[in-house]
Each structure stands twice: as structure tokens, then as C-alpha cells.
PDB file of C-alpha atoms and ligand atoms in Angstrom:
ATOM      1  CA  UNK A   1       3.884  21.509   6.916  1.00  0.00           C
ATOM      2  CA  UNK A   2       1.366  19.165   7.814  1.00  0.00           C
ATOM      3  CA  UNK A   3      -2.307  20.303   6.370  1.00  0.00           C
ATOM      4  CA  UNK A   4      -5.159  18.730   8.800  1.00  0.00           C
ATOM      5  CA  UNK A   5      -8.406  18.025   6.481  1.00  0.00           C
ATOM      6  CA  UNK A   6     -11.414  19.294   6.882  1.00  0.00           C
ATOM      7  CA  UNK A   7     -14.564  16.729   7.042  1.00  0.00           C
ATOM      8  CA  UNK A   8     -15.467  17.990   3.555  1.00  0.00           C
ATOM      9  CA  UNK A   9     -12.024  17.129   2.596  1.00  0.00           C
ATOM     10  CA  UNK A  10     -12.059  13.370   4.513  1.00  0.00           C
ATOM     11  CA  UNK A  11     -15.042  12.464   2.767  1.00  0.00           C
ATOM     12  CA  UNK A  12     -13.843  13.339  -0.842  1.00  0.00           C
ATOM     13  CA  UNK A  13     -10.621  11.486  -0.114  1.00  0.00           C
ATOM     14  CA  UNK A  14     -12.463   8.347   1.073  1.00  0.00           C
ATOM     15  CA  UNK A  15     -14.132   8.058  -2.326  1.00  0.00           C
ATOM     16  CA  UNK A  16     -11.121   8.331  -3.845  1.00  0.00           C
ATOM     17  CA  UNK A  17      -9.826   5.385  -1.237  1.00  0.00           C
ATOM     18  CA  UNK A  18     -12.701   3.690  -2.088  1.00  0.00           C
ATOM     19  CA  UNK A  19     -12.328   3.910  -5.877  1.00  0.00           C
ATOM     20  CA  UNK A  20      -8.997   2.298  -5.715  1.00  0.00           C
ATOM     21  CA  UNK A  21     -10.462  -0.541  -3.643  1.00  0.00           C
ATOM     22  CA  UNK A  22     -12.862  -1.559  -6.550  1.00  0.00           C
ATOM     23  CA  UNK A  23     -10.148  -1.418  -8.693  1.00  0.00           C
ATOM     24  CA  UNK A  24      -7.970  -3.584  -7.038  1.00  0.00           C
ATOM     25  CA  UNK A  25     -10.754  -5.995  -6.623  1.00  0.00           C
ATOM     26  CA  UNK A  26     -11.435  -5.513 -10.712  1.00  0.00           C
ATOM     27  CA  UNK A  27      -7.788  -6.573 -11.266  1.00  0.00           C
ATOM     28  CA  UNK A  28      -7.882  -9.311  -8.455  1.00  0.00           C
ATOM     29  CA  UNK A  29     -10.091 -11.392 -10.951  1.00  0.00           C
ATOM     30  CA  UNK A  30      -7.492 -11.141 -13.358  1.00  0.00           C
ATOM     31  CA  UNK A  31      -4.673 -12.117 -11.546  1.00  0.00           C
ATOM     32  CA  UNK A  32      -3.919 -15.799 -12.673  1.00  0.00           C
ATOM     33  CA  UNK A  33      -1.122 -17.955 -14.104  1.00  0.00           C
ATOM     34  CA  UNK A  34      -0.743 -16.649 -17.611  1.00  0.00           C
ATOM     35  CA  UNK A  35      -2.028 -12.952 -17.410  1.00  0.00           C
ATOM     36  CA  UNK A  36       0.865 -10.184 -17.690  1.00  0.00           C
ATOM     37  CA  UNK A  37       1.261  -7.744 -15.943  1.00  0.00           C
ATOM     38  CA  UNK A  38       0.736  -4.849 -18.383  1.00  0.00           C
ATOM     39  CA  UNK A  39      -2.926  -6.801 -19.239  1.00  0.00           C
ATOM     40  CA  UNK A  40      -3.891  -6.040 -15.180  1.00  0.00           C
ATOM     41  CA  UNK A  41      -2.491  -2.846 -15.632  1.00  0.00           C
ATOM     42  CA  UNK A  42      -5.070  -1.918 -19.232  1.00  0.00           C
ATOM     43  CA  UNK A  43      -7.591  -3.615 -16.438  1.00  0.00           C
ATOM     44  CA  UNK A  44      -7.057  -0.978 -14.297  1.00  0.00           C
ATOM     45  CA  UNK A  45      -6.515   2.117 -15.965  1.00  0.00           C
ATOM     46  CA  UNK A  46     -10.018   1.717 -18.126  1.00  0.00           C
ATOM     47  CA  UNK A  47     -11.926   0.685 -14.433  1.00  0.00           C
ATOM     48  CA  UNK A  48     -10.033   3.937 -12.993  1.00  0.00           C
ATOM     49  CA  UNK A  49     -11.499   6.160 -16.129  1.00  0.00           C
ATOM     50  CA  UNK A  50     -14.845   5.098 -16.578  1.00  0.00           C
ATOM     51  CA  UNK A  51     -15.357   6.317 -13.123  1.00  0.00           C
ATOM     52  CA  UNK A  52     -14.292   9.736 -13.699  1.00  0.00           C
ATOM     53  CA  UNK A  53     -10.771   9.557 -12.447  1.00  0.00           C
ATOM     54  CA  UNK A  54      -7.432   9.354 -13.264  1.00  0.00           C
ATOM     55  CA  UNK A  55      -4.399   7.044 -13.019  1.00  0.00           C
ATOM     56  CA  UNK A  56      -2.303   8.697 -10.126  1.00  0.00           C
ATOM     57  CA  UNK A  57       0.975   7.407 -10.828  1.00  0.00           C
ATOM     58  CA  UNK A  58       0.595   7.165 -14.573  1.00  0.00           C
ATOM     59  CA  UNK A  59       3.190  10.019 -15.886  1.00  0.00           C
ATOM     60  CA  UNK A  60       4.491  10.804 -12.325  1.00  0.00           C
ATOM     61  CA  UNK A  61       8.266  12.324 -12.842  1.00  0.00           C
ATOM     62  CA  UNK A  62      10.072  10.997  -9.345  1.00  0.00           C
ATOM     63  CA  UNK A  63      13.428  13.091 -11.057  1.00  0.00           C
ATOM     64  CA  UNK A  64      14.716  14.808 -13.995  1.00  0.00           C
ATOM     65  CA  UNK A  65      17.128  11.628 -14.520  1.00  0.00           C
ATOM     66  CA  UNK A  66      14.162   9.042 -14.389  1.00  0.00           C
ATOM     67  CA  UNK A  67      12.019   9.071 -17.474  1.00  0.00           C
ATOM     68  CA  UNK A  68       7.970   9.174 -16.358  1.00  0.00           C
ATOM     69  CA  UNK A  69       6.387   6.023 -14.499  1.00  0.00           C
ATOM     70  CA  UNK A  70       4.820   4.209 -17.573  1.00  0.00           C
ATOM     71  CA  UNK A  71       1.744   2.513 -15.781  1.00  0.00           C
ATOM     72  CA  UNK A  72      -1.271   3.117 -13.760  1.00  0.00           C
ATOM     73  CA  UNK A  73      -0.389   0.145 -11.676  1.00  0.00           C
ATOM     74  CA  UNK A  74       2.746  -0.556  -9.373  1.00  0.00           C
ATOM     75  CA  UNK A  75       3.303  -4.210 -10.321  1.00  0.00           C
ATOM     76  CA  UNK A  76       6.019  -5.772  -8.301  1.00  0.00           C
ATOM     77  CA  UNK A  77       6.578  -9.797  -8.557  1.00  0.00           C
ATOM     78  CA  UNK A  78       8.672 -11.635  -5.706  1.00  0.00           C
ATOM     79  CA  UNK A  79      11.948 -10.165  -5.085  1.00  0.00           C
ATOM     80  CA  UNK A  80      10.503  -6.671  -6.555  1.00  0.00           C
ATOM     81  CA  UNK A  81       9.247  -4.327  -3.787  1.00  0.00           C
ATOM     82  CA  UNK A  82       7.432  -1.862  -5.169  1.00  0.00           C
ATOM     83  CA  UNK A  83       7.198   0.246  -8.107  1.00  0.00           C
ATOM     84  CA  UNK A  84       7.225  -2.339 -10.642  1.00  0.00           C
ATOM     85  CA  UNK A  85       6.905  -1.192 -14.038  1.00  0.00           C
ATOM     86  CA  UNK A  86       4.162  -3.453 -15.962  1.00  0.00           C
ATOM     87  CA  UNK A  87       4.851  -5.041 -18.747  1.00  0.00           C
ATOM     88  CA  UNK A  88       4.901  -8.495 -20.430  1.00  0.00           C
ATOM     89  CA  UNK A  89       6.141 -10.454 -17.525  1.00  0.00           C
ATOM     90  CA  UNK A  90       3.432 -13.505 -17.607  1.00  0.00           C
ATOM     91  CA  UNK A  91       2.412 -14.088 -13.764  1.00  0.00           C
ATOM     92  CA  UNK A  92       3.538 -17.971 -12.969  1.00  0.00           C
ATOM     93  CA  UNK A  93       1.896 -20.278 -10.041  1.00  0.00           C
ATOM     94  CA  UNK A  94       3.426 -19.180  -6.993  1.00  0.00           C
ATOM     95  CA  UNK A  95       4.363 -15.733  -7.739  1.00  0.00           C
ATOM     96  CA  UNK A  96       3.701 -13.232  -4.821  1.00  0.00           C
ATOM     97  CA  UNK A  97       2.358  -9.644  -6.753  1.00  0.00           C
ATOM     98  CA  UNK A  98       2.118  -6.866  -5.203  1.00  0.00           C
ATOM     99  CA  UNK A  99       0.238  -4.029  -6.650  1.00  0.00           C
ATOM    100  CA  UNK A 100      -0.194  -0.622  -5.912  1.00  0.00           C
ATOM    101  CA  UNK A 101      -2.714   1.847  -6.981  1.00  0.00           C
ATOM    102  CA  UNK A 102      -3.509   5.454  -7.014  1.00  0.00           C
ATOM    103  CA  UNK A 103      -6.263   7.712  -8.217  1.00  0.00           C
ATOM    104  CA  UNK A 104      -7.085  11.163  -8.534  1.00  0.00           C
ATOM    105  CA  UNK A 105     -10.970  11.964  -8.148  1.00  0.00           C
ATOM    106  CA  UNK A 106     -12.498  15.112  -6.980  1.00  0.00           C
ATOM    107  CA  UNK A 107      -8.971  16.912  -6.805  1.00  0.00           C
ATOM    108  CA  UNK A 108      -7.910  14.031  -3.936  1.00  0.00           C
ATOM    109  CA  UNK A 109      -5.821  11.542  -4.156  1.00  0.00           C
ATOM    110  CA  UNK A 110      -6.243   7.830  -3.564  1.00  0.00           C
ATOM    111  CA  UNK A 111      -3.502   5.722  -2.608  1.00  0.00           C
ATOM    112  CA  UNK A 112      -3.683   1.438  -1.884  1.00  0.00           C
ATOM    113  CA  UNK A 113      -1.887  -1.280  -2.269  1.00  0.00           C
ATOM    114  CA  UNK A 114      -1.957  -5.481  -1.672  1.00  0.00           C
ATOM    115  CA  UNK A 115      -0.017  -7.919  -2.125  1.00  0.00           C
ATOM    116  CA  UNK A 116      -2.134 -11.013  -4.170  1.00  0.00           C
ATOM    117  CA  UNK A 117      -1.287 -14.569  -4.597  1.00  0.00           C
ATOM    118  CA  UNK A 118      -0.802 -15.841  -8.091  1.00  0.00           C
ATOM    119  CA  UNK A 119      -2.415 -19.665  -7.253  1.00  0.00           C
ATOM    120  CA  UNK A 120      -1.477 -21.370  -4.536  1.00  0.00           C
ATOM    121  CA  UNK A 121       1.544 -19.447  -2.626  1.00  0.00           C
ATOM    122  CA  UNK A 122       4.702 -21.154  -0.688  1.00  0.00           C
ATOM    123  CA  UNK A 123       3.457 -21.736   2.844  1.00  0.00           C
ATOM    124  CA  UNK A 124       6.820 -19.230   3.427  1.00  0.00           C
ATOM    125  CA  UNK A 125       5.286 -16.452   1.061  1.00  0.00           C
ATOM    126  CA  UNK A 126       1.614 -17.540   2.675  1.00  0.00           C
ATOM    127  CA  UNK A 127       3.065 -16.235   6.212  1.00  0.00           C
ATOM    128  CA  UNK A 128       5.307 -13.645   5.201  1.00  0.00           C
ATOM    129  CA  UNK A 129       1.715 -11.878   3.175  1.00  0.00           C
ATOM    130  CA  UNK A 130       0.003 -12.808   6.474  1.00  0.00           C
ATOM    131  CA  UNK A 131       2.615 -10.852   8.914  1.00  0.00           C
ATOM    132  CA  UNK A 132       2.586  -8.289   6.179  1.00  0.00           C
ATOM    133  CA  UNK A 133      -0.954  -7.654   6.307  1.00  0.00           C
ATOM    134  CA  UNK A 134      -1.338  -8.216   9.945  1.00  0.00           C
ATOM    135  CA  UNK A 135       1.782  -5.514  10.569  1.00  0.00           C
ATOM    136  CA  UNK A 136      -0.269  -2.935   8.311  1.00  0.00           C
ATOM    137  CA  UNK A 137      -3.147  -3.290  11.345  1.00  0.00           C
ATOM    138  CA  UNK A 138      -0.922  -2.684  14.260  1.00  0.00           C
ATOM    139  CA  UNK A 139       0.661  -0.017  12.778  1.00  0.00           C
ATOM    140  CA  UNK A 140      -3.151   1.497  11.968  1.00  0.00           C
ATOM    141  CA  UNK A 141      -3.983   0.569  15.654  1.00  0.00           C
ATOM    142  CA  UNK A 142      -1.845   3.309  16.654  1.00  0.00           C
ATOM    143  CA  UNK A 143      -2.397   5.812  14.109  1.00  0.00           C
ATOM    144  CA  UNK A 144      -4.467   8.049  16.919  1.00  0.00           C
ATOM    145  CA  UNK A 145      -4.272  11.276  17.758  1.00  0.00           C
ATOM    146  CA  UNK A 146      -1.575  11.492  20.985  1.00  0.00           C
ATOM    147  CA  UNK A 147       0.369   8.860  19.673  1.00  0.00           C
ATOM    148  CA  UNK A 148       3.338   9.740  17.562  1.00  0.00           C
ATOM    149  CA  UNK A 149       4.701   8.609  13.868  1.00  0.00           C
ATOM    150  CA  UNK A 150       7.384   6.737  15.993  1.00  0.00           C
ATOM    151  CA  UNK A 151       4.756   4.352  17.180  1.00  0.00           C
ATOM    152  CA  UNK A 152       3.273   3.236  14.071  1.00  0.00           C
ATOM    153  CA  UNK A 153       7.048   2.413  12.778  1.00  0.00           C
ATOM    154  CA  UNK A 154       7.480   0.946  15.842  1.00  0.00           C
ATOM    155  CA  UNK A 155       4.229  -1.935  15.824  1.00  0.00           C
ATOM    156  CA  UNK A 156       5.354  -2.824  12.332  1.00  0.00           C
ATOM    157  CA  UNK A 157       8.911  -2.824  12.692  1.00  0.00           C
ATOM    158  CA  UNK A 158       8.299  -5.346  16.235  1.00  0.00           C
ATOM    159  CA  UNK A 159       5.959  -7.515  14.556  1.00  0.00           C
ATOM    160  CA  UNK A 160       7.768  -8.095  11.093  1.00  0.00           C
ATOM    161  CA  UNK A 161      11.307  -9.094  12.997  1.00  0.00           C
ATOM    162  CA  UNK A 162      10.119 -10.576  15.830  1.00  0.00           C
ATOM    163  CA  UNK A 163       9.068 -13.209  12.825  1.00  0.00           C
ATOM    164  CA  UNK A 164      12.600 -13.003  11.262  1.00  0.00           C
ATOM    165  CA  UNK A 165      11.494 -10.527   8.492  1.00  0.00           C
ATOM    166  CA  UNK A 166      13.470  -7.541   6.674  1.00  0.00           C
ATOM    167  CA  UNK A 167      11.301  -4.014   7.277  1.00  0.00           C
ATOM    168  CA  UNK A 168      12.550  -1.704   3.945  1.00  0.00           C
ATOM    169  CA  UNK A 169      13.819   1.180   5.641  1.00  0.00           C
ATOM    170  CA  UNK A 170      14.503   3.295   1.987  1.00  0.00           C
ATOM    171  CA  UNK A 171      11.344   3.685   1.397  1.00  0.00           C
ATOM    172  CA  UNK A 172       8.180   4.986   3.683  1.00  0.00           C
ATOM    173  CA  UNK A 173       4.484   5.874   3.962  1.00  0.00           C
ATOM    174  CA  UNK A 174       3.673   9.335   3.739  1.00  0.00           C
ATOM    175  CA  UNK A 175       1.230  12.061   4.616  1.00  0.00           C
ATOM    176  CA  UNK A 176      -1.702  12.543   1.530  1.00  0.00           C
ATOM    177  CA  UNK A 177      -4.023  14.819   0.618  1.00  0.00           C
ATOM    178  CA  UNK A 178      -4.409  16.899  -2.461  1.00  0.00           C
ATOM    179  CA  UNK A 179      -0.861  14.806  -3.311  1.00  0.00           C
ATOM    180  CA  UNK A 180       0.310  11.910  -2.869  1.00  0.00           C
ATOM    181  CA  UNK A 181       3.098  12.876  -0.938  1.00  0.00           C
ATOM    182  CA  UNK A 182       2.748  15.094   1.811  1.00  0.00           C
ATOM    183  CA  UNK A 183       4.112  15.934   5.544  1.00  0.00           C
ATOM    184  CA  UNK A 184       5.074  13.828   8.215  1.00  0.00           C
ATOM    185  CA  UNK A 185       6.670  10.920   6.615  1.00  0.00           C
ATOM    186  CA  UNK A 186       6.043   7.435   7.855  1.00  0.00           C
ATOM    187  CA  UNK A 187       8.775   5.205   8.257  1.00  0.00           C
ATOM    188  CA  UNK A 188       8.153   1.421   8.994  1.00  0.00           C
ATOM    189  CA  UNK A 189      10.600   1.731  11.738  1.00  0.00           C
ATOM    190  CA  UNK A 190      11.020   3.896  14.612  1.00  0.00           C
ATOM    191  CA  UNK A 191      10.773   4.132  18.208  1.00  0.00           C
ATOM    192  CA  UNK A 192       7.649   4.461  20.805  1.00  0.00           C
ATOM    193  CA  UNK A 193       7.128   8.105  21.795  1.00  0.00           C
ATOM    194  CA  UNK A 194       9.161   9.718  18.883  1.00  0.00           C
ATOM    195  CA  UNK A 195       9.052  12.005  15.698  1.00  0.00           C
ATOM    196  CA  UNK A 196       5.853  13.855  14.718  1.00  0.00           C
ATOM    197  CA  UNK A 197       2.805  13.930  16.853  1.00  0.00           C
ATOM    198  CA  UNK A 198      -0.273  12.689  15.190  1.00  0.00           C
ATOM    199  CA  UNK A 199      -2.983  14.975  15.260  1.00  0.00           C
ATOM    200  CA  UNK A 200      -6.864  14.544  14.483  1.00  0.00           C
ATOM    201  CA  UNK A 201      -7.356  15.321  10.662  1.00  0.00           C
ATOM    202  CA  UNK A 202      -3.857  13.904   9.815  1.00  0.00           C
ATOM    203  CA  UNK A 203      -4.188  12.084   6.684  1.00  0.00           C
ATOM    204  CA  UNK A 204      -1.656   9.340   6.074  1.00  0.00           C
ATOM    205  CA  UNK A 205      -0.434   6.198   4.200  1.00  0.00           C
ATOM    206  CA  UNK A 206       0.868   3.596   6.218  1.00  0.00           C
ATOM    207  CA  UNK A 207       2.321   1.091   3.793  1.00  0.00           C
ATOM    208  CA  UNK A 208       4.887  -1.754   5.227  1.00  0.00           C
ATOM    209  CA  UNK A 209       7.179  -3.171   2.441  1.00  0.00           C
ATOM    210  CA  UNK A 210       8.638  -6.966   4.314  1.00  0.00           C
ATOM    211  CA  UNK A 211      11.417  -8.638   2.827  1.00  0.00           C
ATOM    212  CA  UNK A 212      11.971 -12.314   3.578  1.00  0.00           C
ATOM    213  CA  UNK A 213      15.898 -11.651   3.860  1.00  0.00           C
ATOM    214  CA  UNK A 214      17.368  -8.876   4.219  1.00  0.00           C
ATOM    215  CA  UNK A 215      15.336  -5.412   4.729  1.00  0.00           C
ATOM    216  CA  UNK A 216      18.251  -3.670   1.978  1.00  0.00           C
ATOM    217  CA  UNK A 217      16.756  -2.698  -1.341  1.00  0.00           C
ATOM    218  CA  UNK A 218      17.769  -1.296  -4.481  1.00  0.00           C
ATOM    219  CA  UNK A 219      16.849  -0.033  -7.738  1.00  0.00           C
ATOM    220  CA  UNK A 220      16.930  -1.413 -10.989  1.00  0.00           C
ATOM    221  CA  UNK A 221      18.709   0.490 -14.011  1.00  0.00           C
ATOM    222  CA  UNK A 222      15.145   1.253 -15.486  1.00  0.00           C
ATOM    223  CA  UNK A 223      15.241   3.691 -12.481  1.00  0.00           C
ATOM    224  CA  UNK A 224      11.639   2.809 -10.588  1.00  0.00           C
ATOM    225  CA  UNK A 225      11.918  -0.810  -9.963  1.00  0.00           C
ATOM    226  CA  UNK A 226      12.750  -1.322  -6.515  1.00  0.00           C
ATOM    227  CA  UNK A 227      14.009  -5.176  -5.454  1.00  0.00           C
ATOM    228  CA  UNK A 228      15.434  -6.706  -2.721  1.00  0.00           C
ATOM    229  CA  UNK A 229      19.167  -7.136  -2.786  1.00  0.00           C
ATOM    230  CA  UNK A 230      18.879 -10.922  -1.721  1.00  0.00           C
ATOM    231  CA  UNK A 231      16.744 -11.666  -3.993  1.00  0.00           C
ATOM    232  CA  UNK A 232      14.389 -12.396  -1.261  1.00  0.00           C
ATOM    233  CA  UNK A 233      10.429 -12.044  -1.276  1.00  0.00           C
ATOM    234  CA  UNK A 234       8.556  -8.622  -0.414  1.00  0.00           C
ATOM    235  CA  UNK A 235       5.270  -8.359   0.681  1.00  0.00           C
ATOM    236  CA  UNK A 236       3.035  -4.875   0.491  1.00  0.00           C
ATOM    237  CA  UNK A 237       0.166  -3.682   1.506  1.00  0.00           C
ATOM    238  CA  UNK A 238      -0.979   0.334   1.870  1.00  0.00           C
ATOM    239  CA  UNK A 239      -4.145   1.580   3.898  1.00  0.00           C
ATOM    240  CA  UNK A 240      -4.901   5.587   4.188  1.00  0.00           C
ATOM    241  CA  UNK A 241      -5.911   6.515   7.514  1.00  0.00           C
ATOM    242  CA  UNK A 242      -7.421   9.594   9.162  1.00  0.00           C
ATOM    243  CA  UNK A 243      -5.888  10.340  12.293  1.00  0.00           C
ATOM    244  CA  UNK A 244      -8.706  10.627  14.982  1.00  0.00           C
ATOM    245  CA  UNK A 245      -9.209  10.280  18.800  1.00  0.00           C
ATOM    246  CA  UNK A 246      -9.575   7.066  19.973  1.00  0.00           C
ATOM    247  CA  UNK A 247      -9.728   5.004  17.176  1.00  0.00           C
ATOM    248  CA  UNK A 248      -8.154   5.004  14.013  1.00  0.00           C
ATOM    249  CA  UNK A 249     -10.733   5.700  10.666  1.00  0.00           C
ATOM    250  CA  UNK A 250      -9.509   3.779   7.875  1.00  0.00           C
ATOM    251  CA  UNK A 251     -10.290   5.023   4.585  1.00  0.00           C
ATOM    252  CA  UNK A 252      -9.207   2.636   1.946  1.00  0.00           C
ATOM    253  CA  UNK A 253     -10.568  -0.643   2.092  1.00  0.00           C
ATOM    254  CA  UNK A 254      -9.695  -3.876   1.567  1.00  0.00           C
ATOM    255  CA  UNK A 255     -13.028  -5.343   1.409  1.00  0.00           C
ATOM    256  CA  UNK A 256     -14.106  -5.576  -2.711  1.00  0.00           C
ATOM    257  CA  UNK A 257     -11.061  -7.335  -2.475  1.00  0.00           C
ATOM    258  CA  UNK A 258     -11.171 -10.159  -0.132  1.00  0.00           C
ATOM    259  CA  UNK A 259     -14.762 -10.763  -1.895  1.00  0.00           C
ATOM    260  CA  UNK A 260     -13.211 -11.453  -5.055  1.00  0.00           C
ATOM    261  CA  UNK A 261     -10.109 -13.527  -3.191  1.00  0.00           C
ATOM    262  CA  UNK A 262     -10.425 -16.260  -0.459  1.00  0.00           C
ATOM    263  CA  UNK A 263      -8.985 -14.732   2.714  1.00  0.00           C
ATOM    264  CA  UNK A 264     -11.880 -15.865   5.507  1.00  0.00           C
ATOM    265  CA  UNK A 265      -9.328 -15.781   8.204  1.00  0.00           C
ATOM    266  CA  UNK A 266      -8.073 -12.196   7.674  1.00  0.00           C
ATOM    267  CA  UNK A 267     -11.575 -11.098   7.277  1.00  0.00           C
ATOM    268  CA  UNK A 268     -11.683 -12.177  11.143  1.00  0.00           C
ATOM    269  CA  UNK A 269      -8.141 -10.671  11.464  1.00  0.00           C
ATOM    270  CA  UNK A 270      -9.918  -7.214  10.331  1.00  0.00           C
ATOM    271  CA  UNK A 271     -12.923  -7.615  12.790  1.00  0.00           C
ATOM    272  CA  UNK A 272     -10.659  -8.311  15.904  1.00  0.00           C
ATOM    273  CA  UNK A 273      -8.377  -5.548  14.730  1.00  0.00           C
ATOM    274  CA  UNK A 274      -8.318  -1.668  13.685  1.00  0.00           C
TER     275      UNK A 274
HETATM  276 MG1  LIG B 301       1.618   5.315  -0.783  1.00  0.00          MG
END
């Protein structure tokens, strides 16, 4: 069942959104040739609990058959996707990491997630982080109350292979509240005018995972980290939104971020955009 938020509700959740924002941008100025991934993820996981929260996905049991995710952080280099355990991989020029974070402050959770260049990127992993990012903003342009979850998998889906890019269908955003996952699912695919009708108070993740290859995926024997079977790139990025009417209210933010990393032009993407 889907559980529409109350503005009490919305407003603890963004400061749980918010929290993972400044810790992304905490670990952005560690990202660098050299660093490993399990130092970003120490980075995060003392930022997360000297402001009163916890790691979200630290401990989280996806099955009996999968021992506990390890981490605070989702670290997931190149042909990784997400879920990325981290460890002592040491980050090399070029590498394209994504990262995803969660929190739990206040009883609400926080869930975000970007994908961060490691130097100077490929200009072929430059544009597929670019279409990425700018397929996470249509699909938040039509997170509205009306519309349906078919028409935010739709935008993404249209934008990412009109450019020639793989949209992971095994894996989707998700409703979140109290949880991280919670009613409607939402798939990066999907057709205008179809599956669950998005209501004001809706709170959801809307996450597109883009593969330069192929959009198939699977899992690696450690049982959480999930990689392209092409060994192609993935981008990331995750923004919760609060369905409302009109216009779409964004609740994570990117913006501690893009202070810490030079993006200009997608702060001008942003201003056009949702
Ligand atoms: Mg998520």
C-alpha cells in the first residue's frame, strides 16, 4: 500500500535528504586517484554519525542467502552498477564511481546517490554521466500528481536510448518513507499513461542506473555487487521526490555537491529543469 506523508512527515524526510547531500559532498573531496574505496566509505559513516544518524544500508539483510551489506556507502566503479561493496580497490584516473548513500535520522530515511569522476573522465563516460544526470530530471519533471509511474520510466527510458544507452531494467527506484523500500515501485522503463497513479504526498526515489552497452546486469558471487554483463560503464544518480501538483518538490539535493566538484553547466541544467 502506498502511505501518502503528512507535511510533518515531508519535512523530517528532507533533513534526512539533506543529510545525505552533505555527506556526499564530504566524500566528494576525497574522491581522487589513490583513495580506496573503503577510506570514502570510514569518510562517510563518521560524517553520517556525528550528525545524529545512522548508516542506512550498513547491516541491511537483502536475503537469508546474502550475508549483511558491509558498508555505509554503495561504491560501484565502471562496469559495477550499484551496490558495490567498499573495500581496498584504489580509485585510478578515469574511473567513473558511483556512490550511493542512505541515512536514517528522525525515524526517516534518506536515500541519494551520484555518480563522481575520478580526474579527468573519457569524453564517452563524460556524456554517458551527463545523459545520466540529465535523464534523472526528466524523469523528476514528471513525477506530479496526475501523471503516472509509467511516465517517469518512460522520460528516462526515451532519453537514455535515444543516445544509444542500456536502461537496467533488474533493478528500480522505489517508494520511501519510514523504509527505504516502499510502494509503487519505479522502474526506469515503462510506458506514458501506465501503472500506478502518482498522488500528492507520494514519496519516491527515482534513481536511473545507464549502461554504456547493454542494459543486462548481473551479480557478483559476493551476492550485492551488481555489474554490467558487457563489461560496459554505468552511470547513477538517485533524487527523492515528493509527489505534488504542478511541480515536482525535490528533496535530496545535489547542491553541497556540485560546490565541492566543477559541474557549472549542470548547475544551469538544474535551473532550466525540475
Ligand atoms: Mg534508492
Amino acid at each position: 500500500m502506498v502511505h501518502l506523508k503528512s507535511q510533518r512527515e515531508i519535512d523530517l524526510m528532507r533533513e534526512s535528504a539533506d543529510l545525505v547531500g552533505r555527506t556526499l559532498a564530504e566524500v566528494a573531496r576525497h574522491v581522487q586517484p589513490g583513495a580506496t574505496t573503503l577510506e570514502l566509505d570510514a569518510v562517510a559513516e563518521e560524517f553520517i554519525r556525528s550528525h545524529g544518524a545512522e548508516p542506512l544500508f550498513k547491516g541491511h539483510r537483502a536475503s537469508r542467502n546474502i550475508p549483511p551489506f558491509p558498508g555505509t556507502l554503495c561504491t560501484s566503479v565502471n562496469d559495477e552498477v550499484v551496490h558495490g561493496i567498499p573495500g581496498g580497490y584504489v580509485l585510478q584516473e578515469g574511473d567513473v564511481l558511483s556512490i550511493d548513500c542512505g541515512v536514517h535520522l528522525n525515524g526517516y530515511v534518506g536515500d541519494s546517490a551520484y555518480t563522481f569522476p575520478v580526474g579527468e573522465l573519457s569524453e564517452a563516460d563524460r556524456q554517458l554521466c551527463d545523459a545520466t544526470y540529465q535523464s534523472l530530471l526528466e524523469g523528476v519533471r514528471q513525477a506530479i500528481h496526475g501523471n503516472r509511474v509509467g511516465d517517469i520510466g518512460y522520460a528516462v527510458q526515451t532519453y537514455c536510448e535515444q543516445r544509444g544507452y542500456g536502461v537496467v531494467r533488474d533493478l528500480v527506484g522505489h517508494g520511501v518513507g519510514r523504509k527505504l523500500w516502499e510502494e509503487p515501485q519505479v522502474p526506469n522503463y515503462g510506458r506514458p499513461g501506465k501503472g500506478k497513479k502518482l498522488k500528492e504526498g507520494m514519496t519516491i526515489c527515482i534513481e536511473p542506473m545507464i549502461n554504456r552497452g547493454t542494459h543486462e546486469v548481473a551479480a557478483d558471487d559476493d551476492g550485492w555487487t551488481v555489474r554490467t554483463t558487457d563489461g560496459g560503464i554505468s552511470a547513477h544518480y538517485e533524487h527523492m521526490v515528493v509527489i505534488r501538483r504542478g511541480a515536482p518538490e525535490v528533496l535530496s539535493t545535489f547542491h553541497y555537491i556540485e560546490e565541492v566538484i566543477d559541474v557549472p553547466y549542470r548547475r544551469e541544467a538544474i535551473a532550466e529543469g525540475s
